[in-house]
Short mmCIF file of C-alpha atoms in Angstrom, two decimals:
data_model
loop_
_atom_site.label_atom_id
_atom_site.label_comp_id
_atom_site.label_asym_id
_atom_site.label_seq_id
_atom_site.Cartn_x
_atom_site.Cartn_y
_atom_site.Cartn_z
CA UNK A 1 158.44 -146.57 6.65
CA UNK A 2 155.02 -147.05 5.64
CA UNK A 3 152.46 -147.17 8.18
CA UNK A 4 148.49 -147.43 6.90
CA UNK A 5 145.50 -148.15 9.72
CA UNK A 6 145.64 -151.87 9.75
CA UNK A 7 149.35 -151.33 11.20
CA UNK A 8 151.25 -151.32 14.42
CA UNK A 9 151.88 -147.47 15.09
CA UNK A 10 155.38 -148.66 16.57
CA UNK A 11 157.29 -151.55 14.17
CA UNK A 12 154.70 -150.96 11.11
CA UNK A 13 153.37 -154.53 10.70
CA UNK A 14 150.21 -156.13 10.38
CA UNK A 15 149.83 -158.09 13.31
CA UNK A 16 147.08 -158.89 16.61
CA UNK A 17 146.02 -155.67 18.16
CA UNK A 18 146.14 -155.34 22.01
CA UNK A 19 144.58 -152.90 24.02
CA UNK A 20 147.84 -150.44 24.99
CA UNK A 21 147.23 -147.80 28.06
CA UNK A 22 148.29 -144.32 27.30
CA UNK A 23 149.98 -144.06 30.51
CA UNK A 24 151.41 -147.37 32.31
CA UNK A 25 148.35 -149.48 34.07
CA UNK A 26 150.89 -150.08 36.93
CA UNK A 27 151.70 -146.40 37.26
CA UNK A 28 148.26 -145.71 37.33
CA UNK A 29 146.97 -145.33 34.23
CA UNK A 30 143.00 -144.80 32.91
CA UNK A 31 141.36 -147.83 32.22
CA UNK A 32 138.61 -146.61 30.44
CA UNK A 33 139.65 -142.90 28.82
CA UNK A 34 143.10 -143.40 27.65
CA UNK A 35 143.01 -146.68 25.72
CA UNK A 36 144.64 -147.03 22.47
CA UNK A 37 142.66 -149.88 20.62
CA UNK A 38 143.40 -151.39 17.59
CA UNK A 39 146.84 -149.39 17.05
CA UNK A 40 149.96 -151.42 18.86
CA UNK A 41 150.09 -154.96 18.02
CA UNK A 42 150.49 -157.93 20.79
CA UNK A 43 153.93 -158.25 19.91
CA UNK A 44 155.31 -154.73 20.90
CA UNK A 45 153.19 -154.87 23.63
CA UNK A 46 154.59 -157.51 25.48
CA UNK A 47 158.09 -158.08 23.84
CA UNK A 48 158.76 -154.55 24.05
CA UNK A 49 157.08 -152.28 26.46
CA UNK A 50 156.98 -154.80 28.81
CA UNK A 51 160.07 -154.86 29.70
CA UNK A 52 160.66 -151.19 28.97
CA UNK A 53 157.74 -150.79 31.62
CA UNK A 54 159.14 -153.00 33.76
CA UNK A 55 162.38 -151.13 33.95
CA UNK A 56 160.75 -147.84 34.72
CA UNK A 57 158.72 -149.57 37.46
CA UNK A 58 160.58 -151.97 39.05
CA UNK A 59 164.10 -151.24 38.90
CA UNK A 60 164.42 -147.38 38.40
CA UNK A 61 164.44 -144.35 41.05
CA UNK A 62 161.03 -143.78 40.46
CA UNK A 63 160.58 -147.43 41.79
CA UNK A 64 161.30 -146.20 44.98
CA UNK A 65 158.92 -143.19 44.94
CA UNK A 66 156.11 -145.87 43.93
CA UNK A 67 156.69 -147.71 46.44
CA UNK A 68 156.79 -145.49 49.42
CA UNK A 69 153.45 -143.67 46.90
CA UNK A 70 151.47 -146.10 45.53
CA UNK A 71 150.10 -148.33 47.53
CA UNK A 72 148.43 -150.71 45.53
CA UNK A 73 149.76 -151.63 41.36
CA UNK A 74 148.48 -153.93 39.01
CA UNK A 75 150.13 -157.90 38.96
CA UNK A 76 148.92 -160.48 36.26
CA UNK A 77 145.95 -161.35 34.95
CA UNK A 78 145.02 -157.22 35.72
CA UNK A 79 144.67 -157.61 39.29
CA UNK A 80 145.62 -155.11 41.83
CA UNK A 81 148.33 -155.80 44.03
CA UNK A 82 151.36 -154.19 45.83
CA UNK A 83 154.21 -153.11 43.93
CA UNK A 84 157.50 -154.51 43.32
CA UNK A 85 161.59 -152.81 43.71
CA UNK A 86 163.41 -155.04 41.52
CA UNK A 87 166.92 -154.16 43.98
CA UNK A 88 170.31 -155.95 42.83
CA UNK A 89 170.97 -155.94 46.71
CA UNK A 90 169.24 -154.83 49.45
CA UNK A 91 170.83 -155.44 53.23
CA UNK A 92 169.42 -154.38 56.39
CA UNK A 93 171.81 -153.34 59.09
CA UNK A 94 170.72 -153.30 62.93
CA UNK A 95 171.71 -151.47 65.40
CA UNK A 96 174.52 -154.24 66.75
CA UNK A 97 176.44 -154.11 62.98
CA UNK A 98 174.05 -157.83 62.00
CA UNK A 99 173.55 -157.66 57.98
CA UNK A 100 170.62 -159.22 56.31
CA UNK A 101 169.35 -159.78 53.40
CA UNK A 102 166.34 -157.36 53.12
CA UNK A 103 163.30 -156.59 50.83
CA UNK A 104 161.64 -153.16 50.22
CA UNK A 105 157.75 -153.64 50.30
CA UNK A 106 154.43 -151.13 50.21
CA UNK A 107 155.74 -148.12 51.86
CA UNK A 108 159.72 -148.61 51.27
CA UNK A 109 159.70 -150.58 54.41
CA UNK A 110 162.08 -153.24 54.74
CA UNK A 111 161.45 -157.21 55.00
CA UNK A 112 163.69 -159.64 56.65
CA UNK A 113 163.98 -162.38 53.66
CA UNK A 114 164.17 -166.01 55.12
CA UNK A 115 168.25 -167.48 55.66
CA UNK A 116 170.62 -169.02 57.02
CA UNK A 117 174.22 -167.55 57.43
CA UNK A 118 177.52 -169.60 58.70
CA UNK A 119 180.66 -167.91 59.44
CA UNK A 120 183.47 -170.16 61.81
CA UNK A 121 181.41 -173.03 62.45
CA UNK A 122 178.26 -170.66 63.89
CA UNK A 123 174.95 -171.14 62.10
CA UNK A 124 172.06 -168.25 62.14
CA UNK A 125 168.88 -169.16 60.48
CA UNK A 126 167.13 -165.71 60.26
CA UNK A 127 163.89 -164.79 58.79
CA UNK A 128 160.09 -162.65 60.32
CA UNK A 129 157.68 -164.89 58.84
CA UNK A 130 156.99 -168.34 60.18
CA UNK A 131 155.80 -170.02 56.56
CA UNK A 132 158.46 -168.31 54.34
CA UNK A 133 160.68 -169.75 56.92
CA UNK A 134 159.34 -172.91 56.41
CA UNK A 135 159.03 -172.65 52.30
CA UNK A 136 162.61 -171.69 52.47
CA UNK A 137 163.76 -174.64 54.37
CA UNK A 138 161.65 -177.43 52.72
CA UNK A 139 163.09 -176.17 49.66
CA UNK A 140 166.35 -176.74 50.04
CA UNK A 141 166.78 -180.13 50.75
CA UNK A 142 165.89 -180.70 46.34
CA UNK A 143 168.63 -178.02 45.62
CA UNK A 144 171.23 -179.81 47.85
CA UNK A 145 170.88 -183.70 46.80
CA UNK A 146 173.51 -185.30 46.05
CA UNK A 147 174.05 -183.79 42.90
CA UNK A 148 173.56 -179.22 43.42
CA UNK A 149 173.58 -176.72 40.92
CA UNK A 150 175.67 -173.11 41.29
CA UNK A 151 174.18 -170.99 38.35
CA UNK A 152 175.38 -167.47 37.62
CA UNK A 153 173.77 -165.53 34.47
CA UNK A 154 176.01 -163.91 32.14
CA UNK A 155 174.74 -160.96 30.09
CA UNK A 156 175.06 -161.58 26.07
CA UNK A 157 174.46 -159.35 23.06
CA UNK A 158 171.65 -161.95 21.69
CA UNK A 159 170.41 -161.66 26.01
CA UNK A 160 172.01 -164.00 28.35
CA UNK A 161 173.66 -167.50 29.01
CA UNK A 162 173.97 -169.56 32.02
CA UNK A 163 177.57 -170.48 33.89
CA UNK A 164 176.43 -173.82 35.28
CA UNK A 165 179.02 -175.42 38.42
CA UNK A 166 177.58 -178.44 39.42
CA UNK A 167 178.60 -180.25 42.75
CA UNK A 168 178.46 -184.01 43.81
CA UNK A 169 177.93 -184.71 47.23
CA UNK A 170 180.06 -187.39 48.89
CA UNK A 171 178.18 -187.82 52.29
CA UNK A 172 180.01 -185.71 53.96
CA UNK A 173 181.00 -182.96 51.53
CA UNK A 174 180.15 -180.96 47.94
CA UNK A 175 182.72 -182.20 44.82
CA UNK A 176 183.32 -180.11 42.00
CA UNK A 177 181.80 -181.48 39.25
CA UNK A 178 182.59 -179.84 35.88
CA UNK A 179 181.28 -176.11 34.34
CA UNK A 180 178.86 -175.59 31.44
CA UNK A 181 177.08 -173.62 29.60
CA UNK A 182 173.38 -173.24 28.98
CA UNK A 183 170.83 -171.22 27.01
CA UNK A 184 168.18 -171.47 29.95
CA UNK A 185 169.09 -171.84 33.62
CA UNK A 186 168.11 -175.26 35.26
CA UNK A 187 166.76 -175.64 38.58
CA UNK A 188 169.67 -174.53 40.98
CA UNK A 189 171.25 -171.82 43.12
CA UNK A 190 171.73 -168.59 42.19
CA UNK A 191 175.26 -167.26 42.92
CA UNK A 192 175.75 -164.16 44.13
CA UNK A 193 179.33 -162.09 45.59
CA UNK A 194 179.04 -160.95 48.77
CA UNK A 195 181.54 -158.49 48.56
CA UNK A 196 180.20 -154.42 48.29
CA UNK A 197 181.79 -151.62 46.30
CA UNK A 198 184.92 -151.29 47.64
CA UNK A 199 185.41 -155.18 47.67
CA UNK A 200 184.87 -155.65 51.69
CA UNK A 201 182.43 -158.16 52.69
CA UNK A 202 178.85 -157.34 53.63
CA UNK A 203 177.73 -159.37 56.47
CA UNK A 204 177.46 -162.71 56.79
CA UNK A 205 178.20 -165.71 54.10
CA UNK A 206 175.07 -166.53 53.63
CA UNK A 207 171.99 -168.25 51.38
CA UNK A 208 168.75 -166.87 51.24
CA UNK A 209 165.28 -167.08 49.15
CA UNK A 210 164.18 -164.05 47.39
CA UNK A 211 160.72 -162.82 47.86
CA UNK A 212 159.21 -164.36 45.10
CA UNK A 213 160.84 -167.74 44.78
CA UNK A 214 164.56 -167.62 43.42
CA UNK A 215 167.25 -169.41 46.44
CA UNK A 216 170.34 -167.09 46.31
CA UNK A 217 174.20 -167.85 47.50
CA UNK A 218 176.02 -165.40 48.13
CA UNK A 219 179.80 -165.53 49.42
CA UNK A 220 183.22 -163.88 48.58
CA UNK A 221 184.71 -165.94 45.96
CA UNK A 222 183.01 -168.32 43.89
CA UNK A 223 185.36 -170.98 45.47
CA UNK A 224 183.63 -170.48 48.38
CA UNK A 225 180.37 -171.99 47.13
CA UNK A 226 181.36 -175.98 47.92
CA UNK A 227 182.57 -175.09 51.57
CA UNK A 228 178.99 -173.16 52.48
CA UNK A 229 176.32 -175.42 50.65
CA UNK A 230 178.16 -178.30 52.40
CA UNK A 231 177.81 -176.38 56.19
CA UNK A 232 174.25 -175.99 54.88
CA UNK A 233 173.15 -179.35 54.09
CA UNK A 234 174.99 -180.59 57.04
CA UNK A 235 172.45 -178.55 59.45
CA UNK A 236 169.97 -178.72 57.52
CA UNK A 237 168.16 -181.24 59.98
CA UNK A 238 168.40 -179.50 63.12
CA UNK A 239 167.82 -176.37 61.85
CA UNK A 240 164.41 -177.53 60.48
CA UNK A 241 163.85 -179.14 64.04
CA UNK A 242 164.58 -176.42 66.11
CA UNK A 243 162.27 -172.86 66.73
CA UNK A 244 162.22 -170.74 64.33
CA UNK A 245 163.64 -167.25 65.09
CA UNK A 246 161.25 -165.25 66.91
CA UNK A 247 159.94 -161.77 64.54
CA UNK A 248 161.56 -158.88 65.82
CA UNK A 249 161.21 -154.75 65.03
CA UNK A 250 164.76 -153.08 63.91
CA UNK A 251 164.57 -149.89 65.16
CA UNK A 252 165.83 -147.34 62.57
CA UNK A 253 167.96 -150.01 60.45
CA UNK A 254 170.38 -148.90 57.96
CA UNK A 255 169.17 -149.93 54.94
CA UNK A 256 172.00 -150.37 51.87
CA UNK A 257 170.36 -150.41 48.23
CA UNK A 258 171.38 -151.47 45.11
CA UNK A 259 170.30 -151.20 41.57
CA UNK A 260 171.42 -151.52 38.33
CA UNK A 261 169.14 -149.48 36.37
CA UNK A 262 169.75 -148.91 32.85
CA UNK A 263 169.44 -145.22 31.20
CA UNK A 264 168.31 -146.09 28.16
CA UNK A 265 165.24 -148.39 29.43
CA UNK A 266 164.02 -145.97 31.31
CA UNK A 267 164.08 -143.31 28.74
CA UNK A 268 162.73 -145.83 25.82
CA UNK A 269 159.51 -146.32 28.49
CA UNK A 270 159.14 -142.49 28.70
CA UNK A 271 159.68 -141.57 25.30
CA UNK A 272 156.52 -144.44 24.50
CA UNK A 273 154.39 -142.73 27.44
CA UNK A 274 154.74 -139.59 24.86
CA UNK A 275 154.59 -140.96 21.85
CA UNK A 276 150.87 -142.44 23.30
CA UNK A 277 149.96 -139.41 24.69
CA UNK A 278 150.47 -137.52 21.38
CA UNK A 279 148.91 -140.60 19.36
CA UNK A 280 145.66 -140.14 21.74
CA UNK A 281 145.88 -136.27 21.50
CA UNK A 282 146.47 -136.00 17.74
CA UNK A 283 145.15 -138.93 15.69
CA UNK A 284 147.00 -141.78 15.16
CA UNK A 285 148.18 -140.55 11.72
CA UNK A 286 149.90 -137.75 13.34
CA UNK A 287 152.25 -140.20 15.01
CA UNK A 288 152.35 -142.76 11.85
CA UNK A 289 154.03 -140.20 9.90
CA UNK A 290 158.11 -139.70 8.75
CA UNK A 291 158.40 -137.20 12.11
CA UNK A 292 158.24 -139.79 14.43
CA UNK A 293 160.46 -142.29 12.83
CA UNK A 294 163.26 -141.00 14.99
CA UNK A 295 162.30 -141.28 18.20
CA UNK A 296 160.11 -144.60 16.49
CA UNK A 297 163.57 -146.16 16.53
CA UNK A 298 164.42 -145.41 19.66
CA UNK A 299 161.50 -147.02 21.76
CA UNK A 300 161.33 -149.85 19.65
CA UNK A 301 165.66 -150.77 19.40
CA UNK A 302 167.75 -148.15 21.35
CA UNK A 303 169.83 -146.20 20.57
CA UNK A 304 173.19 -143.98 21.31
CA UNK A 305 172.75 -141.67 24.54
CA UNK A 306 169.72 -140.33 26.77
CA UNK A 307 168.74 -137.64 25.15
CA UNK A 308 166.73 -135.84 28.73
CA UNK A 309 166.99 -132.78 29.40
CA UNK A 310 166.46 -131.78 33.26
CA UNK A 311 164.07 -129.23 33.60
CA UNK A 312 165.56 -127.47 36.62
CA UNK A 313 164.99 -124.21 36.05
CA UNK A 314 161.43 -125.31 36.04
CA UNK A 315 161.14 -127.33 38.98
CA UNK A 316 160.42 -124.61 41.62
CA UNK A 317 157.07 -124.11 40.12
CA UNK A 318 156.13 -127.35 39.38
CA UNK A 319 156.93 -128.34 42.62
CA UNK A 320 154.21 -126.41 44.27
CA UNK A 321 151.56 -129.06 42.83
CA UNK A 322 151.30 -131.32 45.83
CA UNK A 323 149.34 -133.90 44.82
CA UNK A 324 149.76 -137.36 44.33
CA UNK A 325 149.38 -137.05 40.11
CA UNK A 326 151.66 -137.79 37.20
CA UNK A 327 152.23 -134.46 35.19
CA UNK A 328 152.79 -134.80 31.36
CA UNK A 329 152.55 -131.99 28.78
CA UNK A 330 152.82 -132.04 24.84
CA UNK A 331 154.71 -128.62 24.28
CA UNK A 332 154.24 -127.99 20.85
CA UNK A 333 156.46 -125.21 18.70
CA UNK A 334 155.78 -123.79 15.74
CA UNK A 335 159.03 -123.82 13.48
CA UNK A 336 159.03 -122.96 9.87
CA UNK A 337 156.47 -125.82 8.15
CA UNK A 338 155.44 -127.05 11.11
CA UNK A 339 156.16 -128.02 14.96
CA UNK A 340 158.26 -129.37 16.94
CA UNK A 341 156.90 -131.18 19.55
CA UNK A 342 158.48 -131.77 22.96
CA UNK A 343 157.18 -133.62 25.74
CA UNK A 344 157.65 -132.94 29.84
CA UNK A 345 157.15 -135.70 32.21
CA UNK A 346 156.80 -135.74 35.74
CA UNK A 347 156.88 -138.34 37.84
CA UNK A 348 155.65 -139.04 41.31
CA UNK A 349 156.56 -135.41 42.25
CA UNK A 350 160.01 -135.58 41.10
CA UNK A 351 162.56 -133.75 38.63
CA UNK A 352 161.69 -132.85 35.61
CA UNK A 353 162.14 -134.53 32.55
CA UNK A 354 161.97 -132.84 28.70
CA UNK A 355 162.92 -134.88 25.35
CA UNK A 356 161.96 -134.27 21.83
CA UNK A 357 159.43 -136.68 19.91
CA UNK A 358 159.11 -134.96 16.81
CA UNK A 359 161.53 -132.44 14.89
CA UNK A 360 158.87 -131.22 12.59
CA UNK A 361 155.70 -132.15 12.74
CA UNK A 362 152.40 -130.79 10.90
CA UNK A 363 149.67 -129.98 13.11
CA UNK A 364 146.97 -127.19 13.75
CA UNK A 365 148.43 -123.70 13.53
CA UNK A 366 146.80 -123.41 16.73
CA UNK A 367 147.78 -126.01 18.45
CA UNK A 368 149.04 -124.58 22.10
CA UNK A 369 150.59 -126.97 25.00
CA UNK A 370 148.43 -129.20 27.10
CA UNK A 371 148.93 -130.93 30.64
CA UNK A 372 147.78 -134.09 31.43
CA UNK A 373 147.55 -135.10 35.22
CA UNK A 374 147.88 -138.52 36.12
CA UNK A 375 145.71 -139.23 39.61
CA UNK A 376 147.35 -142.67 39.90
CA UNK A 377 145.87 -143.91 43.37
CA UNK A 378 142.27 -143.52 40.94
CA UNK A 379 143.85 -144.69 37.74
CA UNK A 380 142.63 -141.12 36.46
CA UNK A 381 143.70 -139.04 33.95
CA UNK A 382 142.25 -135.47 33.21
CA UNK A 383 143.16 -133.37 30.13
CA UNK A 384 143.61 -129.69 30.64
CA UNK A 385 145.22 -126.25 29.00
CA UNK A 386 148.40 -125.65 29.51
CA UNK A 387 147.52 -121.91 30.71
CA UNK A 388 145.26 -123.11 33.51
CA UNK A 389 147.37 -125.08 34.65
CA UNK A 390 150.12 -122.46 34.93
CA UNK A 391 147.31 -120.41 36.51
CA UNK A 392 146.91 -123.10 39.21
CA UNK A 393 150.50 -123.43 39.71
CA UNK A 394 150.77 -119.92 39.67
CA UNK A 395 147.93 -119.71 42.73
CA UNK A 396 149.48 -122.50 44.90
CA UNK A 397 153.13 -120.39 44.35
CA UNK A 398 151.50 -117.26 46.13
CA UNK A 399 149.58 -119.95 48.66
CA UNK A 400 152.73 -121.15 49.62
CA UNK A 401 154.20 -120.45 53.36
CA UNK A 402 150.31 -120.24 54.54
CA UNK A 403 148.25 -122.45 55.29
CA UNK A 404 145.61 -121.62 52.52
CA UNK A 405 146.59 -123.74 49.62
CA UNK A 406 143.83 -125.33 48.17
CA UNK A 407 145.15 -128.73 46.59
CA UNK A 408 142.57 -128.95 43.89
CA UNK A 409 142.62 -129.29 40.54
CA UNK A 410 142.61 -126.51 37.85
CA UNK A 411 139.31 -126.43 35.84
CA UNK A 412 139.71 -127.52 32.22
#
């Protein structure tokens, strides 16, 4: 692979460049001093990196920590907004055992979603926000018209296709009309399973509106969809004319959360952070070298396995840093003919992960490890020597167990 200054440091192609945050902006990256300019193309930024960062920020164990510790993130247009957690399912169970669809929001608090639950002729309208309930009920007549479409997403090697079942209204019930496969989803209702991991029903069958718009139906079997949608359509006029449920505080609810995290994508996002910092620290000519071809290929296209090492043996030392920071360490080690280059990353005060980004790269002989602390509430990154950071940790360890601990940052 030949990389020149006119090409993207990742795909090696000469395409229009866009600014690339060294550390993701949505996780607190620096908007000023830590930007790669005229080094990363817009295609890589939009088509490769954005989905990887979304996986890391919204659908990973780090996403839960982000909800609890980072009250603001970035939304479309680079504007501040609340962080999001894209769980696969989230149910809230009250003291009476009643299950409701929920969404975890800032602070890790559960928010009840607007929903209709039906079981054995009993109908419940559930929700904690009149405006959201109104929007939910107003949307259903369009989806439950003379024709209703129920959609199932089917993953494929190329991405996904969509199994669409059409139902026709006969005046009292929906009757299945036919099935089609579509490359794009039509306007319709998304089907999901009511069953838990052991095959048991989790609460009543229900239809609900996700926090960002999709209408979802949860039933035990696809064959149950027609009956549930028929009952929903028949009860809509009554529900719309009835008083909305009174918002209530659920004390100590049980929250069941499921996510479909992709470890490979999470690693690729973290590896990209490591390469970005290497580019910022050592220059683009260093990361353009063939020493980075292997990790570059994994970031761009994926690979087998997730070459992360869990650094539990140094976790105790790093855990004394109680500040609200991410920590990234570039750790070069001299070898014959150059340096190996590893990256250590600690996000939201969690475990330390280490991975290799270059087996043999040419660096000055005096190159030493360097630490970057990402102050995610301030969108600021600080650089310091590894020795000064270790000194700071050592002092904090000595002060642990007393009231004299000083969380101030070490001097660079």
